[in-house]
Amino acid sequence: MKKGILSIVFATLSCSLVYGQNKVRAEYIEETELVSVVAHLAGVPGYNFGEDEALADYVAEVDSAFAQFKKHKAVTFVAKKLVNEGFSWDFPMSLALRFKIDDGRIVYKNDLRDDNYYERISRKNEKKFLSLLEDFYHKSNFKSFFTTHRPLYDECEAAMQQVVDSVDFNWFDSFFGPRHNSAFKVYLGILIGPANYAVHQKYKEGREVVNAMMGCCDRNEQGKIYYGMHYTLPILIHECCHSYCNPLNEEFWEQIKNKATEIFTANADFYASIAYGNPLYVMNETFVEACVIRYLMSHPVDFEIEDWIKMDEVDKKFVLIRDIINILQEREDHPELYPTMHDFMPIYIETVNDYKKQGTER
């Protein structure tokens, strides 16, 4: 979401306030930028945007610095093979967070659970890509490029940290139910432009990390890196909510699938045009947006909630958004009946299945 969509004025925001949570840091790391550059060169959806959607000067520098490597095997392997199997949007960032660059070598982490990760890449293709990626890293002298631009990345970190510090991360446990041995991380990427992604990592020993990969980078009138609070904070909440909402929709999918498919089918071409190409994606986004609005309702903000809801209903065709927002009030009012969001899912399921087009559309 870019500035201008909705004017929101946030009151009583303190950049040093972290609501009792261990401080969450905004980081710009080499691993995600390396994969972003290769995805950008390969024309992957989610890594190529117009000049008014990403930092045009930085994109131009990337294109110039790596022009001679557009035919590198890592790039062509992505363009000709991986992108057709699901290597787009959030997935490249999911892959990037599974390895570390250690003294020029790509070292794969083997302590993460697989879950649905390998539905979008085979183990064979992952291994081949990482090998080609390491070759790209050396031949393109990527480390030099990244080091040269470290001052820019530091500026991004400092600007985003102001937004991160305003988030009440304790709200997630209070709203969805406590999640023990978990942490939040925020990563940045200029090349993902207005796109933003959620990457939920589960470790084999039980630890979980809620990762928000944030784009929405801009410059102010003085040319300084700027993340507008009125559009960046809701997006950050949105990406974190995905790690809670998506697993719930997936667990109870069989009970809402028919109604979700009916809603999706009515506007299938439109949903596909905004990268929500199946009923589950639409339900995930709708559930997440409803939770974001509940967060904003319970924290010190000054804006027209009704405008926000209408934007979701009309511009995104999230026809269930208003109903879900309303029932979530019931859970907040009765924590003794619904200690966690999981306990509340029967009410959520009933609300989804009771949707009738004539009575809900506005």
Tab-separated table of N, CA, C and O in Angstrom, residues 6 8 19 21 31 34-35 37 54 60 99 151 159 164 167 170 200 202 211 228 234 241 252 265 344 348:
chain	number	residue	atom	x	y	z
A	6	LEU	N	-4.911	6.282	1.862
A	6	LEU	CA	-5.743	6.704	2.970
A	6	LEU	C	-4.934	7.603	3.870
A	6	LEU	O	-3.803	7.295	4.217
A	8	ILE	N	-4.079	8.872	7.291
A	8	ILE	CA	-4.263	8.475	8.676
A	8	ILE	C	-3.289	9.267	9.529
A	8	ILE	O	-2.106	9.308	9.236
A	19	TYR	N	6.330	-1.443	24.233
A	19	TYR	CA	5.268	-2.137	24.920
A	19	TYR	C	5.745	-3.374	25.676
A	19	TYR	O	5.083	-4.391	25.717
A	21	GLN	N	7.923	-5.569	25.084
A	21	GLN	CA	8.475	-6.647	24.276
A	21	GLN	C	9.970	-6.401	24.071
A	21	GLN	O	10.425	-5.268	24.043
A	31	GLU	N	21.498	-11.499	2.443
A	31	GLU	CA	20.872	-12.684	1.856
A	31	GLU	C	19.592	-12.337	1.084
A	31	GLU	O	19.399	-12.790	-0.059
A	34	LEU	N	20.388	-10.244	-2.086
A	34	LEU	CA	20.968	-11.058	-3.154
A	34	LEU	C	19.876	-11.766	-3.946
A	34	LEU	O	19.845	-11.710	-5.189
A	35	VAL	N	18.953	-12.401	-3.245
A	35	VAL	CA	17.864	-13.104	-3.927
A	35	VAL	C	16.946	-12.106	-4.630
A	35	VAL	O	16.466	-12.363	-5.739
A	37	VAL	N	17.795	-9.248	-5.994
A	37	VAL	CA	18.464	-8.801	-7.217
A	37	VAL	C	18.301	-9.835	-8.323
A	37	VAL	O	17.967	-9.501	-9.472
A	54	ALA	N	8.811	2.264	-6.694
A	54	ALA	CA	10.048	1.867	-6.022
A	54	ALA	C	11.039	3.027	-6.147
A	54	ALA	O	10.799	3.987	-6.874
A	60	ALA	N	17.771	1.767	-10.806
A	60	ALA	CA	18.655	2.068	-11.942
A	60	ALA	C	20.082	1.613	-11.646
A	60	ALA	O	20.777	1.095	-12.537
A	99	PHE	N	19.082	-19.497	4.345
A	99	PHE	CA	20.530	-19.670	4.230
A	99	PHE	C	21.248	-18.433	4.753
A	99	PHE	O	20.654	-17.375	4.935
A	151	PRO	N	25.454	2.402	3.479
A	151	PRO	CA	24.890	3.637	4.057
A	151	PRO	C	23.407	3.827	3.728
A	151	PRO	O	22.637	4.303	4.571
A	159	ALA	N	15.030	4.623	9.467
A	159	ALA	CA	13.703	5.162	9.184
A	159	ALA	C	12.609	4.169	9.549
A	159	ALA	O	11.593	4.533	10.155
A	164	VAL	N	8.632	0.534	13.527
A	164	VAL	CA	8.658	-0.707	14.302
A	164	VAL	C	8.486	-0.427	15.789
A	164	VAL	O	7.761	-1.137	16.498
A	167	VAL	N	4.924	-0.174	17.316
A	167	VAL	CA	4.022	-1.323	17.270
A	167	VAL	C	3.916	-1.965	18.652
A	167	VAL	O	4.920	-2.197	19.327
A	170	ASN	N	2.964	-6.969	21.847
A	170	ASN	CA	2.257	-7.795	22.831
A	170	ASN	C	0.800	-8.032	22.439
A	170	ASN	O	0.167	-8.984	22.917
A	200	HIS	N	6.711	-17.039	7.781
A	200	HIS	CA	6.595	-17.656	9.101
A	200	HIS	C	7.538	-18.860	9.152
A	200	HIS	O	7.379	-19.808	8.389
A	202	LYS	N	9.242	-21.981	11.305
A	202	LYS	CA	9.162	-22.871	12.455
A	202	LYS	C	10.426	-23.715	12.503
A	202	LYS	O	10.821	-24.322	11.505
A	211	ASN	N	8.331	-13.322	10.590
A	211	ASN	CA	9.132	-12.396	9.788
A	211	ASN	C	8.229	-11.529	8.916
A	211	ASN	O	7.358	-12.045	8.204
A	228	GLY	N	6.220	6.296	5.499
A	228	GLY	CA	5.093	7.038	6.049
A	228	GLY	C	4.344	6.219	7.074
A	228	GLY	O	3.885	5.110	6.793
A	234	PRO	N	0.127	0.055	9.407
A	234	PRO	CA	-0.886	-0.977	9.157
A	234	PRO	C	-0.366	-2.145	8.325
A	234	PRO	O	-0.767	-3.290	8.530
A	241	CYS	N	0.254	-10.424	11.052
A	241	CYS	CA	-0.993	-11.169	11.253
A	241	CYS	C	-1.080	-12.400	10.362
A	241	CYS	O	-1.751	-13.385	10.713
A	252	PHE	N	-8.833	-25.103	9.168
A	252	PHE	CA	-10.287	-25.257	9.089
A	252	PHE	C	-10.814	-25.074	7.668
A	252	PHE	O	-11.998	-24.820	7.471
A	265	THR	N	-15.084	-17.206	-6.930
A	265	THR	CA	-15.500	-17.426	-8.311
A	265	THR	C	-16.232	-16.220	-8.882
A	265	THR	O	-16.093	-15.895	-10.071
A	344	PHE	N	-12.096	-19.567	18.975
A	344	PHE	CA	-13.145	-18.754	18.373
A	344	PHE	C	-13.491	-19.190	16.941
A	344	PHE	O	-14.484	-18.730	16.380
A	348	TYR	N	-16.200	-17.986	13.705
A	348	TYR	CA	-15.664	-17.488	12.431
A	348	TYR	C	-16.208	-18.321	11.273
A	348	TYR	O	-16.666	-17.782	10.257
